Amino acid sequence: MPTSEIHKFYKKGFKERLEIVKEFASLGEEDLATLQKFGAMDFETADRMNENVIGTQQLPLGIATNFLINGKDYLIPMSVEEPSIIAAASKIAGLARNTGGFKAEADKPIMIGQIQVLGVKDFEKAKKAILGKKRELLKKADEFDPVLLKYGGGVKDLEVRKVESKRGMMLVVHLLVNVSDAMGANAVNGMVETIAPEIALLAGGKHRLFIISNLAIYRKARAKVVLTPGLLEGSFSGKCRFVKGPEIVEKILDVYALAAADQFRATTHNKGIMNAIDAVAVATGQDWRALESGAHSFAAFGKNYGPLTKYSRDKEGNLVGEIELPIAVGLVGGAVKTSPVARVAMKIAGVKSAQELAMVMACAGLAENLGSLREIAVRGIRHGHMELHAKNIAVIAGAKGEEIDAVANQISREGNITVSRAKDVLEGIKKEK
Ligand code: MEV
């Protein structure tokens, strides 16, 4: 059996790496050709961004349209393999334009860095000693990243917490850092590392871990959208035909109520939100794992796990949708500048600050979520998904050229998106010709 233990794989050239992987996984020449297609990213760039690079994994980069946020128009780049995400988000964004679009805001980009101190005998005394030296500690941490200060960022505050654990009481310091337009992990990690020994000394213990927290509770983004029932109503193929606005609002509130009351549903509800947020993150070169962990942790922060969006009906009967979650993203660092596609995606997003990007992502999450709820409240998610596949189904059934749209439209209208029905429809079209 071939082994995955390969000595100094990182030092090997591209071709050699490919050869090793080819042997290991019994790849064919076609597989190798696929791996060698680097698209917009050449090997050298990819190799700088990751370890042991042998190829690039490609995702389609799509654009969510129609977004009007705080009066500004946005095209939102999304890299993801699920077509309904862009479709749902664009649909809701289109409807929202009639009521002024989305209103959004984002907190200042404050991240938390943690320092863990063990063996502290007297917590209150240690806390007092640390807080007594707060100014000096903040200054020292700031010295780690003078560039951040130049861009209006820097250390803002320090908090001392007591955490009871299975291995006894721990003193935990939170350093609050304005990371400006960065995601912030590098700056924060460097700062907590710089002051950890002094913190431990002041606390009379020893420091262990010092690292950023991805639960970015001080860096949240919020967005809101109001839709009249008339905007939400419409024709749905499949089980239902035309569903009136007040009825759709009612149904959406029903499905939302389950998310608010039940963790099983809340998890899927939030998955829908993150469908869009992650897709923007991937397109623009963000750390989507940090966003995911922060979002789900926030969904259970100080309460039972719940939905990241909220829906209600206002006095006029309109549906009001709101979202709030931590969104730690950057315009500098990470893959943002190194990935050629991310650079272009960022240009498309047209954001001037990390806060603006966070607002755009919050709106994308809200729009995608509402688009999903509108579908699942009325006819289940399968129909909308299948409609997007109708053209593929038509092609599989043998349709060519103009026949593709004709067949796809008819099977979508009928809500019977199957290859066998597409074949029948195609035969009918051919006979008519
Ligand atoms: C599918 O990717 C996402 C949904 O399941 C979200 C939801 O159920 O709200 C449709």
Short mmCIF file of C-alpha atoms and ligand atoms in Angstrom, two decimals:
data_model
loop_
_atom_site.label_atom_id
_atom_site.label_comp_id
_atom_site.label_asym_id
_atom_site.label_seq_id
_atom_site.Cartn_x
_atom_site.Cartn_y
_atom_site.Cartn_z
CA MET A 1 0.00 0.00 0.00
CA PRO A 2 1.33 3.49 -0.79
CA THR A 3 2.00 5.60 2.26
CA SER A 4 0.86 9.12 3.00
CA GLU A 5 4.02 9.73 4.97
CA ILE A 6 6.04 11.69 2.43
CA HIS A 7 9.28 13.23 3.51
CA LYS A 8 9.50 16.99 2.85
CA PHE A 9 6.63 17.06 0.39
CA TYR A 10 6.67 20.84 0.66
CA LYS A 11 10.17 20.95 -0.81
CA LYS A 12 9.24 19.03 -3.91
CA GLY A 13 8.41 20.71 -7.17
CA PHE A 14 4.95 20.84 -8.64
CA LYS A 15 5.49 17.97 -11.10
CA GLU A 16 7.03 15.73 -8.47
CA ARG A 17 4.15 16.35 -6.09
CA LEU A 18 1.71 15.48 -8.84
CA GLU A 19 3.66 12.30 -9.60
CA ILE A 20 3.56 11.21 -5.94
CA VAL A 21 -0.16 11.90 -5.64
CA LYS A 22 -0.79 10.19 -8.97
CA GLU A 23 0.89 7.03 -7.67
CA PHE A 24 -0.81 7.25 -4.27
CA ALA A 25 -4.32 7.71 -5.62
CA SER A 26 -3.91 5.89 -8.96
CA LEU A 27 -4.83 9.04 -10.88
CA GLY A 28 -5.17 9.00 -14.64
CA GLU A 29 -3.79 11.51 -17.16
CA GLU A 30 -7.12 13.32 -17.23
CA ASP A 31 -7.04 13.77 -13.48
CA LEU A 32 -3.59 15.28 -13.75
CA ALA A 33 -4.69 17.63 -16.50
CA THR A 34 -7.53 18.83 -14.26
CA LEU A 35 -5.17 19.49 -11.39
CA GLN A 36 -2.84 21.41 -13.64
CA LYS A 37 -5.57 23.78 -14.75
CA PHE A 38 -4.93 26.56 -12.28
CA GLY A 39 -7.46 28.89 -13.80
CA ALA A 40 -6.90 32.42 -12.56
CA MET A 41 -4.43 31.28 -9.88
CA ASP A 42 -1.00 30.07 -10.94
CA PHE A 43 0.95 27.42 -9.09
CA GLU A 44 3.37 29.83 -7.41
CA THR A 45 0.51 31.84 -5.89
CA ALA A 46 -1.34 28.73 -4.73
CA ASP A 47 1.87 27.32 -3.27
CA ARG A 48 2.42 30.47 -1.21
CA MET A 49 -1.09 30.26 0.17
CA ASN A 50 -1.12 26.63 1.30
CA GLU A 51 1.14 23.70 2.19
CA ASN A 52 1.87 20.75 -0.10
CA VAL A 53 -0.05 22.26 -3.00
CA ILE A 54 -0.90 19.99 -5.91
CA GLY A 55 -3.80 21.86 -7.52
CA THR A 56 -6.62 24.27 -6.86
CA GLN A 57 -10.17 23.35 -5.98
CA GLN A 58 -12.49 25.47 -8.02
CA LEU A 59 -15.94 26.73 -7.21
CA PRO A 60 -18.17 28.69 -9.49
CA LEU A 61 -18.10 32.38 -8.70
CA GLY A 62 -21.59 33.82 -9.06
CA ILE A 63 -23.12 37.19 -8.43
CA ALA A 64 -26.13 37.95 -6.26
CA THR A 65 -27.93 40.86 -7.84
CA ASN A 66 -30.39 43.49 -6.77
CA PHE A 67 -28.94 44.48 -3.43
CA LEU A 68 -29.70 47.98 -2.21
CA ILE A 69 -28.09 48.53 1.17
CA ASN A 70 -28.28 51.84 2.99
CA GLY A 71 -29.16 53.40 -0.35
CA LYS A 72 -26.13 51.97 -2.18
CA ASP A 73 -26.31 49.35 -4.91
CA TYR A 74 -24.23 46.19 -4.58
CA LEU A 75 -23.48 43.18 -6.70
CA ILE A 76 -22.44 40.51 -4.24
CA PRO A 77 -19.91 37.88 -5.32
CA MET A 78 -20.57 34.39 -3.99
CA SER A 79 -18.49 31.27 -4.49
CA VAL A 80 -20.59 28.21 -3.82
CA GLU A 81 -21.88 25.12 -5.56
CA GLU A 82 -25.58 25.42 -4.57
CA PRO A 83 -27.41 27.51 -7.19
CA SER A 84 -30.48 28.26 -5.07
CA ILE A 85 -28.41 30.42 -2.71
CA ILE A 86 -27.77 33.18 -5.20
CA ALA A 87 -31.26 32.76 -6.63
CA ALA A 88 -32.96 33.13 -3.23
CA ALA A 89 -30.83 36.06 -2.09
CA SER A 90 -31.25 37.93 -5.39
CA LYS A 91 -35.00 37.33 -5.38
CA ILE A 92 -35.52 38.84 -1.92
CA ALA A 93 -33.10 41.68 -2.65
CA GLY A 94 -35.17 42.44 -5.76
CA LEU A 95 -38.40 42.58 -3.74
CA ALA A 96 -36.76 44.70 -1.05
CA ARG A 97 -35.87 47.41 -3.55
CA ASN A 98 -39.56 48.37 -3.54
CA THR A 99 -39.42 49.24 0.15
CA GLY A 100 -36.05 51.01 0.14
CA GLY A 101 -33.81 47.94 0.36
CA PHE A 102 -31.86 46.86 3.43
CA LYS A 103 -30.78 49.01 6.35
CA ALA A 104 -27.54 47.75 7.83
CA GLU A 105 -24.91 48.70 10.39
CA ALA A 106 -21.75 47.17 11.81
CA ASP A 107 -19.93 47.62 15.11
CA LYS A 108 -16.38 48.88 15.21
CA PRO A 109 -13.95 46.06 14.32
CA ILE A 110 -13.11 45.07 17.89
CA MET A 111 -11.67 41.57 18.37
CA ILE A 112 -10.94 39.73 21.60
CA GLY A 113 -7.57 38.15 22.40
CA GLN A 114 -7.45 35.70 25.31
CA ILE A 115 -4.64 35.04 27.78
CA GLN A 116 -5.02 32.06 30.10
CA VAL A 117 -3.27 32.18 33.46
CA LEU A 118 -3.00 29.11 35.69
CA GLY A 119 -2.11 28.65 39.34
CA VAL A 120 -3.53 31.97 40.56
CA LYS A 121 -4.08 31.75 44.32
CA ASP A 122 -6.09 34.91 44.91
CA PHE A 123 -8.22 35.97 41.91
CA GLU A 124 -9.34 39.35 43.27
CA LYS A 125 -5.80 40.34 44.18
CA ALA A 126 -4.53 39.25 40.74
CA LYS A 127 -7.31 41.13 38.97
CA LYS A 128 -6.51 44.30 40.93
CA ALA A 129 -2.82 44.00 40.10
CA ILE A 130 -3.54 43.57 36.37
CA LEU A 131 -6.08 46.39 36.20
CA GLY A 132 -3.65 48.59 38.16
CA LYS A 133 -1.16 48.26 35.29
CA LYS A 134 -3.76 48.44 32.54
CA ARG A 135 -2.40 51.55 30.84
CA GLU A 136 1.14 50.18 30.62
CA LEU A 137 -0.11 46.80 29.40
CA LEU A 138 -2.23 48.35 26.64
CA LYS A 139 0.68 50.52 25.56
CA LYS A 140 3.02 47.55 25.40
CA ALA A 141 0.52 45.53 23.37
CA ASP A 142 0.12 48.44 20.97
CA GLU A 143 3.86 48.50 20.38
CA PHE A 144 3.53 45.10 18.70
CA ASP A 145 1.63 46.63 15.77
CA PRO A 146 2.41 50.31 15.18
CA VAL A 147 0.89 50.07 11.67
CA LEU A 148 -2.50 49.30 13.19
CA LEU A 149 -2.27 52.49 15.27
CA LYS A 150 -1.50 54.45 12.12
CA TYR A 151 -4.74 53.18 10.56
CA GLY A 152 -6.87 54.18 13.54
CA GLY A 153 -6.83 50.77 15.21
CA GLY A 154 -5.07 49.59 18.34
CA VAL A 155 -5.73 48.17 21.78
CA LYS A 156 -8.85 49.59 23.40
CA ASP A 157 -9.35 47.80 26.69
CA LEU A 158 -8.59 44.84 28.87
CA GLU A 159 -10.99 42.69 30.92
CA VAL A 160 -10.22 40.12 33.59
CA ARG A 161 -12.43 37.04 33.93
CA LYS A 162 -12.55 34.08 36.28
CA VAL A 163 -13.23 30.72 34.63
CA GLU A 164 -13.94 27.60 36.65
CA SER A 165 -12.72 24.49 34.85
CA LYS A 166 -12.13 20.79 35.51
CA ARG A 167 -8.48 21.69 36.12
CA GLY A 168 -9.32 24.36 38.63
CA MET A 169 -9.84 28.11 38.54
CA MET A 170 -8.24 30.01 35.68
CA LEU A 171 -7.75 33.71 35.30
CA VAL A 172 -8.50 34.81 31.75
CA VAL A 173 -7.61 38.22 30.36
CA HIS A 174 -9.46 39.57 27.35
CA LEU A 175 -7.60 42.13 25.32
CA LEU A 176 -9.95 44.21 23.18
CA VAL A 177 -8.33 45.36 19.97
CA ASN A 178 -9.62 47.54 17.17
CA VAL A 179 -8.18 45.70 14.19
CA SER A 180 -9.26 48.28 11.61
CA ASP A 181 -9.70 46.72 8.16
CA ALA A 182 -8.06 43.39 9.02
CA MET A 183 -9.76 40.23 10.18
CA GLY A 184 -7.32 40.69 13.01
CA ALA A 185 -6.05 37.25 14.00
CA ASN A 186 -2.37 38.03 13.34
CA ALA A 187 -2.35 41.37 15.15
CA VAL A 188 -4.32 40.09 18.14
CA ASN A 189 -2.27 36.90 18.46
CA GLY A 190 0.92 38.94 18.45
CA MET A 191 -0.38 41.36 21.04
CA VAL A 192 -1.54 38.74 23.53
CA GLU A 193 1.73 36.90 23.10
CA THR A 194 3.62 40.13 23.88
CA ILE A 195 1.91 40.83 27.20
CA ALA A 196 1.16 37.28 28.40
CA PRO A 197 4.35 36.93 30.52
CA GLU A 198 3.73 40.23 32.29
CA ILE A 199 0.08 39.37 32.92
CA ALA A 200 1.15 36.05 34.47
CA LEU A 201 3.71 37.82 36.64
CA LEU A 202 1.15 40.33 37.89
CA ALA A 203 -1.36 37.54 38.57
CA GLY A 204 1.16 35.40 40.42
CA GLY A 205 0.57 32.44 38.08
CA LYS A 206 1.85 31.05 34.80
CA HIS A 207 0.47 31.81 31.39
CA ARG A 208 -0.55 29.02 29.09
CA LEU A 209 -2.65 29.86 26.02
CA PHE A 210 -2.72 33.25 24.28
CA ILE A 211 -4.87 33.50 21.16
CA ILE A 212 -7.75 35.29 19.47
CA SER A 213 -11.35 34.31 20.27
CA ASN A 214 -13.61 33.74 17.29
CA LEU A 215 -16.64 34.69 19.35
CA ALA A 216 -16.42 38.30 18.21
CA ILE A 217 -19.27 39.70 20.31
CA TYR A 218 -18.03 43.28 19.95
CA ARG A 219 -17.90 43.04 16.16
CA LYS A 220 -21.45 42.34 15.15
CA ALA A 221 -23.29 43.36 12.01
CA ARG A 222 -27.02 43.96 11.82
CA ALA A 223 -29.46 44.33 8.97
CA LYS A 224 -33.19 44.85 8.57
CA VAL A 225 -35.66 44.53 5.74
CA VAL A 226 -39.40 45.27 5.58
CA LEU A 227 -41.54 43.65 2.91
CA THR A 228 -45.20 44.28 2.27
CA PRO A 229 -47.39 41.19 1.95
CA GLY A 230 -48.07 42.19 -1.65
CA LEU A 231 -44.37 41.86 -2.47
CA LEU A 232 -44.13 38.41 -0.96
CA GLU A 233 -47.17 36.93 -2.67
CA GLY A 234 -46.83 35.06 -5.90
CA SER A 235 -47.24 31.99 -7.99
CA PHE A 236 -45.61 28.80 -6.88
CA SER A 237 -45.52 25.83 -9.18
CA GLY A 238 -45.89 22.43 -7.64
CA LYS A 239 -48.53 21.92 -4.98
CA CYS A 240 -49.74 25.52 -4.75
CA ARG A 241 -50.58 28.02 -7.42
CA PHE A 242 -51.05 31.58 -6.25
CA VAL A 243 -50.49 32.39 -2.60
CA LYS A 244 -51.70 35.76 -1.33
CA GLY A 245 -49.40 38.04 0.69
CA PRO A 246 -51.05 37.92 4.13
CA GLU A 247 -51.10 34.13 3.89
CA ILE A 248 -47.40 33.95 3.03
CA VAL A 249 -46.54 36.26 5.92
CA GLU A 250 -48.52 33.99 8.22
CA LYS A 251 -46.75 30.89 6.89
CA ILE A 252 -43.29 32.45 7.20
CA LEU A 253 -44.06 33.39 10.81
CA ASP A 254 -45.09 29.78 11.43
CA VAL A 255 -41.81 28.34 10.17
CA TYR A 256 -39.79 31.02 11.96
CA ALA A 257 -41.57 30.18 15.23
CA LEU A 258 -40.26 26.63 15.00
CA ALA A 259 -36.67 27.89 14.56
CA ALA A 260 -37.11 30.13 17.58
CA ALA A 261 -38.38 27.23 19.68
CA ASP A 262 -36.42 24.23 18.45
CA GLN A 263 -32.68 23.68 18.10
CA PHE A 264 -33.06 21.09 15.32
CA ARG A 265 -34.82 23.61 13.11
CA ALA A 266 -32.69 26.57 14.27
CA THR A 267 -29.56 24.76 13.08
CA THR A 268 -30.92 24.35 9.55
CA HIS A 269 -32.33 27.86 9.59
CA ASN A 270 -28.86 29.19 10.44
CA LYS A 271 -27.29 26.92 7.83
CA GLY A 272 -29.34 28.80 5.26
CA ILE A 273 -28.06 32.14 6.56
CA MET A 274 -24.47 30.92 6.47
CA ASN A 275 -25.01 29.57 2.94
CA ALA A 276 -24.81 33.15 1.72
CA ILE A 277 -22.36 34.55 4.27
CA ASP A 278 -19.86 31.74 3.66
CA ALA A 279 -20.28 32.08 -0.10
CA VAL A 280 -19.32 35.77 0.07
CA ALA A 281 -16.50 34.86 2.43
CA VAL A 282 -15.08 32.26 0.06
CA ALA A 283 -15.41 34.56 -2.94
CA THR A 284 -13.62 37.40 -1.18
CA GLY A 285 -10.90 35.32 0.47
CA GLN A 286 -12.14 35.47 4.08
CA ASP A 287 -11.65 32.94 6.87
CA TRP A 288 -15.08 31.33 6.62
CA ARG A 289 -14.33 28.84 9.41
CA ALA A 290 -13.89 31.74 11.81
CA LEU A 291 -17.21 33.17 10.64
CA GLU A 292 -18.96 29.82 11.03
CA SER A 293 -17.67 29.15 14.54
CA GLY A 294 -18.44 32.72 15.63
CA ALA A 295 -21.95 32.66 14.19
CA HIS A 296 -23.03 29.35 15.74
CA SER A 297 -21.42 30.18 19.05
CA PHE A 298 -23.22 33.54 19.08
CA ALA A 299 -26.48 31.71 18.34
CA ALA A 300 -26.09 30.06 21.75
CA PHE A 301 -24.37 32.91 23.60
CA GLY A 302 -25.98 33.25 27.04
CA LYS A 303 -29.12 31.41 25.91
CA ASN A 304 -30.32 28.26 24.20
CA TYR A 305 -29.11 27.90 20.59
CA GLY A 306 -31.48 29.93 18.43
CA PRO A 307 -31.93 31.53 15.02
CA LEU A 308 -29.65 34.39 13.95
CA THR A 309 -32.58 36.16 12.28
CA LYS A 310 -35.85 37.42 13.72
CA TYR A 311 -39.20 37.89 11.97
CA SER A 312 -42.27 39.83 13.03
CA ARG A 313 -45.28 41.58 11.53
CA ASP A 314 -45.60 45.33 11.95
CA LYS A 315 -48.82 47.33 12.45
CA GLU A 316 -49.37 47.59 8.70
CA GLY A 317 -49.11 43.83 8.27
CA ASN A 318 -45.63 43.97 6.68
CA LEU A 319 -43.08 41.28 7.33
CA VAL A 320 -40.04 42.63 9.21
CA GLY A 321 -36.84 40.60 8.99
CA GLU A 322 -33.76 41.30 11.10
CA ILE A 323 -30.35 39.70 11.48
CA GLU A 324 -27.56 40.13 14.01
CA LEU A 325 -24.34 38.15 14.23
CA PRO A 326 -20.59 38.61 14.63
CA ILE A 327 -18.84 39.08 11.28
CA ALA A 328 -15.06 39.29 11.48
CA VAL A 329 -13.80 39.99 7.99
CA GLY A 330 -10.95 42.00 6.51
CA LEU A 331 -9.89 43.89 3.44
CA VAL A 332 -6.23 43.14 4.09
CA GLY A 333 -4.35 39.99 5.07
CA GLY A 334 -5.26 36.35 4.50
CA ALA A 335 -6.24 35.40 0.97
CA VAL A 336 -7.87 38.76 0.29
CA LYS A 337 -4.90 40.13 -1.56
CA THR A 338 -3.10 36.93 -2.58
CA SER A 339 -5.96 35.19 -4.38
CA PRO A 340 -6.46 36.75 -7.82
CA VAL A 341 -10.14 35.81 -7.84
CA ALA A 342 -10.70 37.23 -4.35
CA ARG A 343 -9.14 40.50 -5.48
CA VAL A 344 -11.59 40.71 -8.35
CA ALA A 345 -14.49 39.64 -6.13
CA MET A 346 -13.61 42.40 -3.68
CA LYS A 347 -13.65 44.89 -6.52
CA ILE A 348 -17.09 43.63 -7.50
CA ALA A 349 -18.34 43.92 -3.92
CA GLY A 350 -17.11 47.49 -3.99
CA VAL A 351 -16.67 47.84 -0.24
CA LYS A 352 -14.41 50.46 1.28
CA SER A 353 -14.03 49.01 4.77
CA ALA A 354 -14.28 45.75 6.69
CA GLN A 355 -17.38 47.15 8.39
CA GLU A 356 -19.02 47.72 5.04
CA LEU A 357 -18.20 44.18 3.93
CA ALA A 358 -19.72 42.86 7.19
CA MET A 359 -22.92 44.81 6.49
CA VAL A 360 -23.12 43.43 2.95
CA MET A 361 -22.65 39.89 4.27
CA ALA A 362 -25.34 40.36 6.92
CA CYS A 363 -27.78 41.50 4.22
CA ALA A 364 -26.86 38.55 2.02
CA GLY A 365 -27.51 36.20 4.96
CA LEU A 366 -30.86 37.79 5.74
CA ALA A 367 -31.96 37.77 2.10
CA GLU A 368 -30.98 34.13 1.59
CA ASN A 369 -32.74 33.13 4.80
CA LEU A 370 -35.97 34.92 3.90
CA GLY A 371 -35.84 33.48 0.39
CA SER A 372 -35.55 29.97 1.86
CA LEU A 373 -38.33 30.54 4.39
CA ARG A 374 -40.68 31.83 1.67
CA GLU A 375 -40.08 28.63 -0.27
CA ILE A 376 -40.26 26.14 2.57
CA ALA A 377 -43.28 27.80 4.12
CA VAL A 378 -45.27 27.28 0.94
CA ARG A 379 -44.11 24.27 -1.05
CA GLY A 380 -40.92 22.77 0.34
CA ILE A 381 -37.41 23.49 -0.89
CA ARG A 382 -37.26 20.81 -3.56
CA HIS A 383 -39.40 22.63 -6.12
CA GLY A 384 -37.27 25.77 -6.23
CA HIS A 385 -34.09 23.71 -6.35
CA MET A 386 -35.50 21.57 -9.12
CA GLU A 387 -36.59 24.59 -11.14
CA LEU A 388 -32.99 25.64 -11.24
CA HIS A 389 -32.16 22.22 -12.57
CA ALA A 390 -34.97 22.26 -15.16
CA LYS A 391 -32.63 23.25 -17.96
CA ASN A 392 -30.23 20.43 -17.07
CA ILE A 393 -33.14 18.02 -17.02
CA ALA A 394 -34.26 19.27 -20.45
CA VAL A 395 -30.76 18.69 -21.85
CA ILE A 396 -30.62 15.22 -20.31
CA ALA A 397 -33.96 14.49 -22.01
CA GLY A 398 -32.38 15.39 -25.34
CA ALA A 399 -33.51 19.01 -25.87
CA LYS A 400 -31.27 21.20 -28.02
CA GLY A 401 -31.08 24.95 -28.73
CA GLU A 402 -34.45 26.67 -28.32
CA GLU A 403 -36.06 23.43 -27.18
CA ILE A 404 -34.13 23.65 -23.89
CA ASP A 405 -35.95 26.76 -22.63
CA ALA A 406 -39.29 25.58 -23.97
CA VAL A 407 -39.05 22.21 -22.22
CA ALA A 408 -37.59 23.70 -19.01
CA ASN A 409 -40.34 26.31 -18.79
CA GLN A 410 -43.11 23.82 -19.26
CA ILE A 411 -41.88 21.22 -16.76
CA SER A 412 -41.26 24.06 -14.23
CA ARG A 413 -44.76 25.42 -14.74
CA GLU A 414 -46.21 21.97 -14.21
CA GLY A 415 -44.03 21.35 -11.18
CA ASN A 416 -43.06 17.99 -12.69
CA ILE A 417 -39.33 18.37 -13.23
CA THR A 418 -38.41 14.86 -14.21
CA VAL A 419 -36.53 13.45 -17.17
CA SER A 420 -39.50 11.31 -18.21
CA ARG A 421 -41.86 14.31 -18.31
CA ALA A 422 -39.20 16.37 -20.13
CA LYS A 423 -38.98 13.62 -22.77
CA ASP A 424 -42.77 13.69 -23.27
CA VAL A 425 -42.81 17.48 -23.56
CA LEU A 426 -39.91 17.38 -26.01
CA GLU A 427 -41.69 14.83 -28.16
CA GLY A 428 -44.78 17.07 -28.21
CA ILE A 429 -42.69 20.08 -29.27
CA LYS A 430 -41.04 18.09 -32.04
CA LYS A 431 -44.40 16.85 -33.34
CA GLU A 432 -45.75 20.42 -33.45
CA LYS A 433 -42.83 21.59 -35.58
C1 MEV B 1 -30.33 24.53 2.16
O1 MEV B 1 -28.99 24.68 1.77
C2 MEV B 1 -30.71 25.60 3.17
C3 MEV B 1 -32.11 25.47 3.74
O2 MEV B 1 -32.28 24.18 4.28
C4 MEV B 1 -32.28 26.51 4.79
C5 MEV B 1 -33.57 26.42 5.56
O3 MEV B 1 -34.14 25.32 5.69
O4 MEV B 1 -34.01 27.47 6.07
C6 MEV B 1 -33.14 25.61 2.66
#
